[in-house]
Short mmCIF file of C-alpha atoms (C1' of nucleotides) in Angstrom, two decimals:
data_model
loop_
_atom_site.label_atom_id
_atom_site.label_comp_id
_atom_site.label_asym_id
_atom_site.label_seq_id
_atom_site.Cartn_x
_atom_site.Cartn_y
_atom_site.Cartn_z
CA UNK A 22 49.07 79.07 133.39
CA UNK A 23 51.48 81.67 132.10
CA UNK A 24 49.05 82.54 129.31
CA UNK A 25 46.17 82.90 131.77
CA UNK A 26 48.26 85.28 133.82
CA UNK A 27 48.58 87.59 130.82
CA UNK A 28 44.84 87.88 130.30
CA UNK A 29 43.73 91.48 130.71
CA UNK A 30 47.18 92.97 130.19
CA UNK A 31 47.74 95.40 127.30
CA UNK A 32 50.42 95.05 124.62
CA UNK A 33 51.89 98.33 125.91
CA UNK A 34 52.42 96.76 129.34
CA UNK A 35 54.09 93.75 127.75
CA UNK A 36 56.31 95.93 125.59
CA UNK A 37 57.35 97.99 128.60
CA UNK A 38 58.14 94.91 130.67
CA UNK A 39 60.19 93.46 127.80
CA UNK A 40 61.92 96.71 126.89
CA UNK A 41 60.50 96.80 123.38
CA UNK A 42 59.56 99.95 121.46
CA UNK A 43 56.24 99.64 119.64
CA UNK A 44 56.14 101.10 116.10
CA UNK A 45 53.91 104.15 115.59
CA UNK A 46 52.33 103.07 112.30
CA UNK A 47 50.15 99.95 112.53
CA UNK A 48 51.33 98.63 109.19
CA UNK A 49 54.88 98.49 110.56
CA UNK A 50 53.72 96.35 113.46
CA UNK A 51 52.30 93.35 111.65
CA UNK A 52 54.12 90.61 113.52
CA UNK A 53 54.76 92.48 116.75
CA UNK A 54 51.89 91.24 118.96
CA UNK A 55 52.80 87.64 118.21
CA UNK A 56 56.45 88.26 119.01
CA UNK A 57 55.63 90.03 122.28
CA UNK A 58 53.56 87.05 123.36
CA UNK A 59 56.27 84.60 122.38
CA UNK A 60 58.71 86.41 124.59
CA UNK A 61 56.29 86.97 127.45
CA UNK A 62 55.45 83.28 127.50
CA UNK A 63 59.02 82.14 127.15
CA UNK A 64 58.61 80.51 123.73
CA UNK A 65 61.78 79.15 122.19
CA UNK A 66 61.70 82.04 119.73
CA UNK A 67 63.60 82.52 116.54
CA UNK A 68 62.91 81.20 113.09
CA UNK A 69 63.41 77.54 113.61
CA UNK A 70 60.86 75.12 112.19
CA UNK A 71 60.09 73.62 115.61
CA UNK A 72 57.01 74.34 117.67
CA UNK A 73 57.14 77.51 119.75
CA UNK A 74 57.20 75.44 122.92
CA UNK A 75 59.44 72.73 121.61
CA UNK A 76 59.45 70.38 124.56
CA UNK A 77 55.66 70.50 124.78
CA UNK A 78 55.07 70.36 121.03
CA UNK A 79 52.75 73.35 121.26
CA UNK A 80 52.40 76.11 118.67
CA UNK A 81 51.50 79.66 119.74
CA UNK A 82 49.08 81.71 117.61
CA UNK A 83 47.76 85.18 118.38
CA UNK A 84 44.42 86.13 116.84
CA UNK A 85 43.23 89.72 116.37
CA UNK A 86 39.66 90.04 117.61
CA UNK A 87 37.38 92.79 116.26
CA UNK A 88 34.83 94.83 118.23
CA UNK A 89 32.12 92.28 117.41
CA UNK A 90 34.18 89.59 119.09
CA UNK A 91 35.16 87.72 115.95
CA UNK A 92 38.62 87.21 114.39
CA UNK A 93 39.50 90.05 112.04
CA UNK A 94 42.13 88.14 110.06
CA UNK A 95 43.01 84.75 108.70
CA UNK A 96 45.80 82.81 110.41
CA UNK A 97 49.00 81.85 108.66
CA UNK A 98 49.90 78.18 109.09
CA UNK A 99 52.99 77.33 107.04
CA UNK A 100 54.59 77.61 103.65
CA UNK A 101 53.53 75.57 100.65
CA UNK A 102 56.69 73.51 100.20
CA UNK A 103 57.24 73.05 96.49
CA UNK A 104 59.29 69.90 96.53
CA UNK A 105 57.47 68.00 99.23
CA UNK A 106 53.88 68.69 98.38
CA UNK A 107 53.67 66.14 95.59
CA UNK A 108 54.60 63.25 97.88
CA UNK A 109 53.01 64.47 101.09
CA UNK A 110 50.05 62.76 102.73
CA UNK A 111 47.75 64.43 105.21
CA UNK A 112 48.81 62.44 108.30
CA UNK A 113 52.41 63.59 107.99
CA UNK A 114 51.72 66.93 106.34
CA UNK A 115 53.20 70.18 107.58
CA UNK A 116 49.74 71.65 107.99
CA UNK A 117 48.58 68.85 110.24
CA UNK A 118 51.74 68.84 112.31
CA UNK A 119 51.60 72.60 112.75
CA UNK A 120 48.00 72.50 113.91
CA UNK A 121 48.25 69.37 116.07
CA UNK A 122 48.41 71.35 119.31
CA UNK A 123 47.93 75.13 119.43
CA UNK A 124 47.71 77.73 122.16
CA UNK A 125 45.37 80.38 120.76
CA UNK A 126 45.68 83.81 122.34
CA UNK A 127 43.06 86.39 121.34
CA UNK A 128 44.13 90.04 121.29
CA UNK A 129 41.60 92.84 120.91
CA UNK A 130 42.34 94.54 117.59
CA UNK A 131 40.80 97.85 118.56
CA UNK A 132 42.47 101.22 119.08
CA UNK A 133 46.16 101.99 119.42
CA UNK A 134 48.58 99.09 119.51
CA UNK A 135 49.71 99.81 123.06
CA UNK A 136 46.12 99.80 124.35
CA UNK A 137 45.12 96.45 122.90
CA UNK A 138 44.21 93.90 125.52
CA UNK A 139 45.11 90.24 125.68
CA UNK A 140 42.17 87.90 126.16
CA UNK A 141 41.67 84.42 127.56
CA UNK A 142 43.99 81.89 125.93
CA UNK A 143 42.72 78.53 124.77
CA UNK A 144 44.80 75.37 124.46
CA UNK A 145 43.40 73.42 121.55
CA UNK A 146 43.73 70.18 119.62
CA UNK A 147 41.53 69.57 116.59
CA UNK A 148 38.38 67.51 117.15
CA UNK A 149 37.64 64.73 114.67
CA UNK A 150 35.20 67.02 112.89
CA UNK A 151 37.68 69.90 112.73
CA UNK A 152 40.44 67.67 111.46
CA UNK A 153 38.10 66.22 108.86
CA UNK A 154 37.28 69.70 107.58
CA UNK A 155 40.92 70.66 107.36
CA UNK A 156 41.86 67.40 105.72
CA UNK A 157 39.21 67.76 103.02
CA UNK A 158 40.46 71.21 102.06
CA UNK A 159 44.08 70.15 102.27
CA UNK A 160 43.56 67.15 100.03
CA UNK A 161 41.83 69.25 97.39
CA UNK A 162 44.61 71.83 97.45
CA UNK A 163 47.45 69.31 97.62
CA UNK A 164 45.93 67.47 94.68
CA UNK A 165 45.96 70.63 92.59
CA UNK A 166 49.51 71.42 93.63
CA UNK A 167 50.66 67.90 92.88
CA UNK A 168 49.20 68.09 89.39
CA UNK A 169 51.08 71.31 88.72
CA UNK A 170 48.05 73.57 88.81
CA UNK A 171 49.56 76.06 91.24
CA UNK A 172 48.70 79.00 88.98
CA UNK A 173 45.05 77.94 89.00
CA UNK A 174 44.78 78.13 92.78
CA UNK A 175 43.28 81.29 94.19
CA UNK A 176 42.37 82.15 97.75
CA UNK A 177 38.78 81.33 96.87
CA UNK A 178 39.42 77.62 97.21
CA UNK A 179 38.98 75.78 100.48
CA UNK A 180 36.20 76.19 103.01
CA UNK A 181 38.47 76.57 106.04
CA UNK A 182 42.01 76.24 104.74
CA UNK A 183 43.15 78.39 101.82
CA UNK A 184 46.32 79.18 99.91
CA UNK A 185 47.51 82.77 99.54
CA UNK A 186 50.79 84.52 98.75
CA UNK A 187 53.42 84.56 101.50
CA UNK A 188 56.20 86.89 100.45
CA UNK A 189 57.71 90.32 100.96
CA UNK A 190 55.90 91.48 97.81
CA UNK A 191 54.35 90.25 94.62
CA UNK A 192 57.63 90.31 92.70
CA UNK A 193 59.24 87.63 94.83
CA UNK A 194 59.62 84.26 93.10
CA UNK A 195 59.99 80.67 94.16
CA UNK A 196 59.93 77.37 92.29
CA UNK A 197 56.77 75.29 92.24
CA UNK A 198 55.85 72.17 90.30
CA UNK A 199 54.23 73.07 86.99
CA UNK A 200 52.21 71.07 84.46
CA UNK A 201 53.64 67.77 83.20
CA UNK A 202 56.65 67.59 85.50
CA UNK A 203 57.92 71.06 84.61
CA UNK A 204 58.58 73.75 87.20
CA UNK A 205 57.32 77.31 87.25
CA UNK A 206 58.66 80.41 89.02
CA UNK A 207 55.80 82.00 90.89
CA UNK A 208 55.15 83.96 94.05
CA UNK A 209 55.75 81.84 97.17
CA UNK A 210 52.55 80.79 98.87
CA UNK A 211 51.37 79.68 102.29
CA UNK A 212 48.46 77.87 103.90
CA UNK A 213 46.09 80.05 105.92
CA UNK A 214 43.11 79.29 108.14
CA UNK A 215 40.07 81.36 107.26
CA UNK A 216 38.69 83.38 110.14
CA UNK A 217 35.49 81.30 110.05
CA UNK A 218 37.59 78.39 111.31
CA UNK A 219 39.32 80.22 114.14
CA UNK A 220 35.99 81.75 115.13
CA UNK A 221 34.62 78.22 115.56
CA UNK A 222 37.52 77.29 117.81
CA UNK A 223 37.54 80.39 119.95
CA UNK A 224 33.77 80.61 120.22
CA UNK A 225 33.17 77.08 121.42
CA UNK B 14 91.69 102.39 86.08
CA UNK B 15 89.63 102.85 89.23
CA UNK B 16 91.96 100.50 91.09
CA UNK B 17 95.04 102.40 89.90
CA UNK B 18 93.49 105.62 91.14
CA UNK B 19 93.32 104.17 94.65
CA UNK B 20 97.00 103.33 94.79
CA UNK B 21 98.68 105.26 97.59
CA UNK B 22 95.47 106.02 99.49
CA UNK B 23 95.07 104.77 103.06
CA UNK B 24 92.18 102.67 104.36
CA UNK B 25 91.36 105.58 106.68
CA UNK B 26 90.85 107.86 103.68
CA UNK B 27 88.61 105.29 102.03
CA UNK B 28 86.59 104.78 105.21
CA UNK B 29 86.13 108.54 105.58
CA UNK B 30 85.02 108.94 101.98
CA UNK B 31 82.57 106.06 102.34
CA UNK B 32 81.29 107.09 105.77
CA UNK B 33 82.43 103.87 107.45
CA UNK B 34 83.71 103.58 111.03
CA UNK B 35 86.79 101.40 111.35
CA UNK B 36 86.84 99.03 114.35
CA UNK B 37 89.47 99.71 117.01
CA UNK B 38 90.62 96.15 117.55
CA UNK B 39 92.30 94.54 114.56
CA UNK B 40 90.70 91.18 115.19
CA UNK B 41 87.28 92.77 114.74
CA UNK B 42 88.29 94.09 111.33
CA UNK B 43 89.09 90.89 109.50
CA UNK B 44 87.02 91.44 106.39
CA UNK B 45 86.93 95.24 106.47
CA UNK B 46 89.73 96.14 104.02
CA UNK B 47 88.21 93.89 101.39
CA UNK B 48 84.79 95.41 101.88
CA UNK B 49 86.11 98.96 101.71
CA UNK B 50 87.77 98.18 98.40
CA UNK B 51 84.65 96.53 97.03
CA UNK B 52 82.70 99.66 97.73
CA UNK B 53 85.38 102.05 96.57
CA UNK B 54 85.64 100.21 93.27
CA UNK B 55 81.92 99.86 92.79
CA UNK B 56 81.80 96.08 93.06
CA UNK B 57 78.34 94.55 92.96
CA UNK B 58 78.64 93.83 96.69
CA UNK B 59 76.59 91.59 98.88
CA UNK B 60 76.80 87.87 99.41
CA UNK B 61 75.81 86.60 96.03
CA UNK B 62 77.84 83.84 94.43
CA UNK B 63 78.62 85.94 91.35
CA UNK B 64 81.93 87.63 90.63
CA UNK B 65 82.46 90.98 92.32
CA UNK B 66 82.33 92.70 88.96
CA UNK B 67 79.62 90.59 87.48
CA UNK B 68 79.47 92.01 83.98
CA UNK B 69 83.23 91.72 83.62
CA UNK B 70 83.50 88.33 85.30
CA UNK B 71 86.26 89.62 87.56
CA UNK B 72 86.84 88.66 91.18
CA UNK B 73 88.36 91.16 93.63
CA UNK B 74 90.90 89.97 96.22
CA UNK B 75 92.81 92.11 98.68
CA UNK B 76 96.12 90.77 99.94
CA UNK B 77 97.81 91.93 103.14
CA UNK B 78 101.49 92.65 102.48
CA UNK B 79 104.04 92.46 105.28
CA UNK B 80 107.04 94.78 105.82
CA UNK B 81 109.24 92.45 103.77
CA UNK B 82 106.94 92.94 100.80
CA UNK B 83 105.43 89.46 100.85
CA UNK B 84 101.81 88.35 101.50
CA UNK B 85 101.23 87.81 105.22
CA UNK B 86 98.20 85.57 104.80
CA UNK B 87 96.69 82.88 102.65
CA UNK B 88 93.76 83.81 100.42
CA UNK B 89 90.32 82.28 100.77
CA UNK B 90 88.91 81.01 97.48
CA UNK B 91 85.57 79.28 98.06
CA UNK B 92 83.78 76.70 100.16
CA UNK B 93 84.28 72.98 99.80
CA UNK B 94 80.80 72.04 98.57
CA UNK B 95 79.93 68.70 100.10
CA UNK B 96 77.42 67.49 97.57
CA UNK B 97 79.11 68.62 94.40
CA UNK B 98 82.69 67.73 95.06
CA UNK B 99 82.31 64.05 94.24
CA UNK B 100 81.09 64.77 90.71
CA UNK B 101 83.09 67.91 89.99
CA UNK B 102 85.84 68.08 87.39
CA UNK B 103 88.57 70.69 87.37
CA UNK B 104 87.44 72.55 84.22
CA UNK B 105 84.05 73.35 85.72
CA UNK B 106 85.13 73.46 89.35
CA UNK B 107 84.28 76.31 91.68
CA UNK B 108 87.95 76.89 92.40
CA UNK B 109 88.82 77.31 88.73
CA UNK B 110 85.85 79.56 88.02
CA UNK B 111 86.62 81.73 91.02
CA UNK B 112 90.24 82.18 90.00
CA UNK B 113 89.67 82.56 86.27
CA UNK B 114 90.07 86.34 86.38
CA UNK B 115 91.14 88.20 89.52
CA UNK B 116 91.97 91.79 90.39
CA UNK B 117 94.59 91.53 93.14
CA UNK B 118 94.93 94.59 95.34
CA UNK B 119 97.85 94.60 97.79
CA UNK B 120 97.35 96.47 101.06
CA UNK B 121 100.24 97.14 103.41
CA UNK B 122 99.54 95.17 106.61
CA UNK B 123 101.65 97.41 108.83
CA UNK B 124 100.57 99.70 111.64
CA UNK B 125 97.09 100.91 112.49
CA UNK B 126 94.24 99.93 110.18
CA UNK B 127 93.51 103.51 109.15
CA UNK B 128 97.13 104.12 108.16
CA UNK B 129 97.49 101.10 105.90
CA UNK B 130 98.20 102.01 102.30
CA UNK B 131 96.74 100.51 99.15
CA UNK B 132 99.33 99.37 96.61
CA UNK B 133 99.38 98.84 92.87
CA UNK B 134 96.58 96.54 91.71
CA UNK B 135 97.22 93.73 89.27
CA UNK B 136 94.64 92.23 86.92
CA UNK B 137 95.49 88.56 86.54
CA UNK B 138 94.52 85.39 84.75
CA UNK B 139 96.36 82.15 85.53
CA UNK B 140 99.16 81.19 83.16
CA UNK B 141 99.26 77.59 81.93
CA UNK B 142 101.88 76.82 84.54
CA UNK B 143 99.89 78.42 87.34
CA UNK B 144 96.73 76.64 86.32
CA UNK B 145 98.62 73.35 86.14
CA UNK B 146 99.88 73.82 89.68
CA UNK B 147 96.43 74.60 90.98
CA UNK B 148 94.88 71.75 89.10
CA UNK B 149 97.34 69.21 90.48
CA UNK B 150 96.58 70.23 94.06
CA UNK B 151 92.85 70.40 93.40
CA UNK B 152 92.73 66.94 91.89
CA UNK B 153 94.58 65.44 94.83
CA UNK B 154 92.25 67.13 97.30
CA UNK B 155 89.07 66.46 95.34
CA UNK B 156 90.06 62.82 95.07
CA UNK B 157 90.38 62.54 98.84
CA UNK B 158 87.07 64.33 99.36
CA UNK B 159 85.34 62.14 96.82
CA UNK B 160 86.54 59.02 98.59
CA UNK B 161 85.14 60.26 101.88
CA UNK B 162 88.50 61.00 103.48
CA UNK B 163 87.59 64.54 104.55
CA UNK B 164 88.72 63.89 108.12
CA UNK B 165 92.14 62.87 106.85
CA UNK B 166 92.72 66.16 105.09
CA UNK B 167 94.82 68.69 106.94
CA UNK B 168 96.11 72.04 105.79
CA UNK B 169 99.46 70.39 105.16
CA UNK B 170 98.24 68.98 101.87
CA UNK B 171 98.63 70.88 98.60
CA UNK B 172 101.63 72.85 97.42
CA UNK B 173 99.67 75.97 96.47
CA UNK B 174 96.02 75.19 97.18
CA UNK B 175 95.04 73.89 100.60
CA UNK B 176 91.90 73.05 102.56
CA UNK B 177 91.27 74.65 105.95
CA UNK B 178 88.24 75.27 108.18
CA UNK B 179 85.87 78.04 107.10
CA UNK B 180 83.41 78.66 109.91
CA UNK B 181 82.50 80.96 112.76
CA UNK B 182 84.21 78.56 115.15
CA UNK B 183 85.31 74.98 115.54
CA UNK B 184 81.94 73.82 116.87
CA UNK B 185 80.10 74.60 113.64
CA UNK B 186 79.07 71.53 111.66
CA UNK B 187 78.24 70.77 108.06
CA UNK B 188 77.66 67.54 106.16
CA UNK B 189 80.44 66.03 104.08
CA UNK B 190 80.71 62.70 102.30
CA UNK B 191 82.21 60.08 104.57
CA UNK B 192 83.70 56.61 103.93
CA UNK B 193 81.66 54.12 101.90
CA UNK B 194 78.86 56.43 100.87
CA UNK B 195 78.09 57.55 104.41
CA UNK B 196 78.03 61.17 105.47
CA UNK B 197 79.83 62.79 108.38
CA UNK B 198 79.12 66.00 110.29
CA UNK B 199 82.32 68.00 110.45
CA UNK B 200 83.50 71.58 110.50
CA UNK B 201 82.81 73.33 107.16
CA UNK B 202 85.93 73.83 105.08
CA UNK B 203 87.17 76.07 102.31
CA UNK B 204 89.88 76.17 99.67
CA UNK B 205 92.70 78.63 100.30
CA UNK B 206 95.68 79.76 98.24
CA UNK B 207 98.95 79.58 100.14
CA UNK B 208 100.84 82.85 100.33
CA UNK B 209 103.65 81.31 98.27
CA UNK B 210 101.22 81.30 95.35
CA UNK B 211 100.02 84.87 95.67
CA UNK B 212 103.61 85.98 96.17
CA UNK B 213 104.44 84.47 92.79
CA UNK B 214 101.60 86.39 91.16
CA UNK B 215 102.25 89.71 92.79
CA UNK B 216 106.01 89.49 92.45
CA UNK B 217 106.12 88.78 88.74
"C1'" DA C 26 105.38 79.74 110.49
"C1'" DC C 27 101.27 78.27 109.78
"C1'" DG C 28 97.19 75.20 110.71
"C1'" DG C 29 93.19 75.44 113.00
"C1'" DA C 30 90.11 78.86 114.99
"C1'" DT C 31 87.73 82.84 114.63
"C1'" DC C 32 85.43 87.65 113.50
"C1'" DC C 33 82.34 91.12 110.81
"C1'" DA C 34 78.92 92.89 107.23
"C1'" DT C 35 75.37 91.90 104.30
"C1'" DC C 36 71.85 89.37 102.13
"C1'" DA C 37 68.55 85.55 102.16
"C1'" DT C 38 65.20 82.95 104.63
"C1'" DT C 39 61.86 81.97 108.08
"C1'" DG C 40 58.34 82.87 111.31
"C1'" DG C 41 55.47 86.45 113.23
"C1'" DA C 42 51.28 88.18 110.86
"C1'" DT C 43 48.17 92.48 109.08
"C1'" DC C 44 47.28 95.90 105.37
"C1'" DC C 45 44.30 97.79 101.90
"C1'" DA C 46 42.36 98.51 97.11
"C1'" DG C 47 38.61 97.20 94.49
"C1'" DC D 2 34.89 91.76 102.59
"C1'" DT D 3 38.66 89.59 101.55
"C1'" DG D 4 42.25 88.04 98.07
"C1'" DG D 5 46.44 89.48 96.88
"C1'" DA D 6 50.16 92.41 98.61
"C1'" DT D 7 53.01 93.63 102.04
"C1'" DC D 8 55.85 94.63 106.60
"C1'" DC D 9 59.15 93.50 110.72
"C1'" DA D 10 62.46 90.74 113.76
"C1'" DA D 11 65.57 87.37 114.17
"C1'" DT D 12 68.23 83.58 112.32
"C1'" DG D 13 71.05 81.39 108.99
"C1'" DA D 14 74.09 81.46 105.10
"C1'" DT D 15 77.57 83.65 102.35
"C1'" DG D 16 81.48 86.43 101.23
"C1'" DG D 17 85.03 89.36 103.10
"C1'" DA D 18 89.22 87.58 105.36
"C1'" DT D 19 92.83 87.65 109.64
"C1'" DC D 20 93.96 85.99 114.35
"C1'" DC D 21 97.00 83.49 117.36
"C1'" DG D 22 98.71 79.32 120.11
"C1'" DT D 23 101.89 75.68 119.47
#
DNA sequence: ACGGATCCATCATTGGATCCAG
DNA sequence: CTGGATCCAATGATGGATCCGT
């Protein structure tokens, strides 16, 4: 209900109501729309690993929508956890837990930040087909990670779920399992949903 | 040499030279003298676990000196590391490493913060006797910690080295080994040198 | 007097994502 | 187009210690 009430409002209106200054340059505003919506909807906030609406177990995701009506960007899901990934199974995986129940809020990614309008939110849980698609990609990727092939993984892999860097820059380093039980220092990575997947959700 | 050059200067002079505003209330300035000296001496700074002067392996400690010429406070050494303490031995312990080579800088703890004067620095390494004293206390305390008796330890223990809380407040919690291989959540603690010990160093 | 409680600055980490060169 | 690179806010952890009631 709170999300529906925000439909049609601009980010500038939200920022004003919350007393937040919007950055001038777009590239300095990467996470801002998501944080405005967290606050406007009374999400628990902060950097804790719990869902945004902890008591409800619901995750909030904002999606930038281009002029054609389709998502302009992929959606970050969670980190690739180096130590856990080898022993993780899909049912208890971080990816599955994170995507178990999501409130998707589209935001028009057109024009100045302050003029961008919030669209109709959609509360979603994966259908059997959607979960099957995610699981297939996840199992392929987790298998590679578990065998120490992290350096072989590019963002090309996965039909709907992919792995890409998640770091302040390309020089950052984290430990990941390497070949034959060794470890390698490489750029930290995260799971992302391709925009083809979010398009399917938001379009249906 | 840089430390000697600072002898006789006030903290106000240092703050001015470094462009730092000193807090009005003393209780809001707890770590400030130490941080001013780090900067003035070109210490590596920050919160890394390395020595202040990394290349030299030297730790910087400021000591507040009362009107009678003796240290007014104990000196914090390092955290009590819950997981390591059970397997640690004195020669490789964090306490010993931290105190292996210290530059002690006395600061008169009299009057307003800005008027307090820096004294004559002393570059120190523990003598055999001093190390023996520290080791005896450390082994007693480490033994208690290893046996899970953390809750039994008060600051009364140890002639020269003691264990006290090290936290933002008394509600903070960290894990420590408890009795019989269990763990307990208790306030995080640190090792401190009693002022009787630093008095011995600075007086000699 | 001093043991337990507390305070600040800075860096590291996490969660929010979008940018942009080829 | 899009894979790899990057940017911000807010917490959490670490290192600097001193405060202050009993």
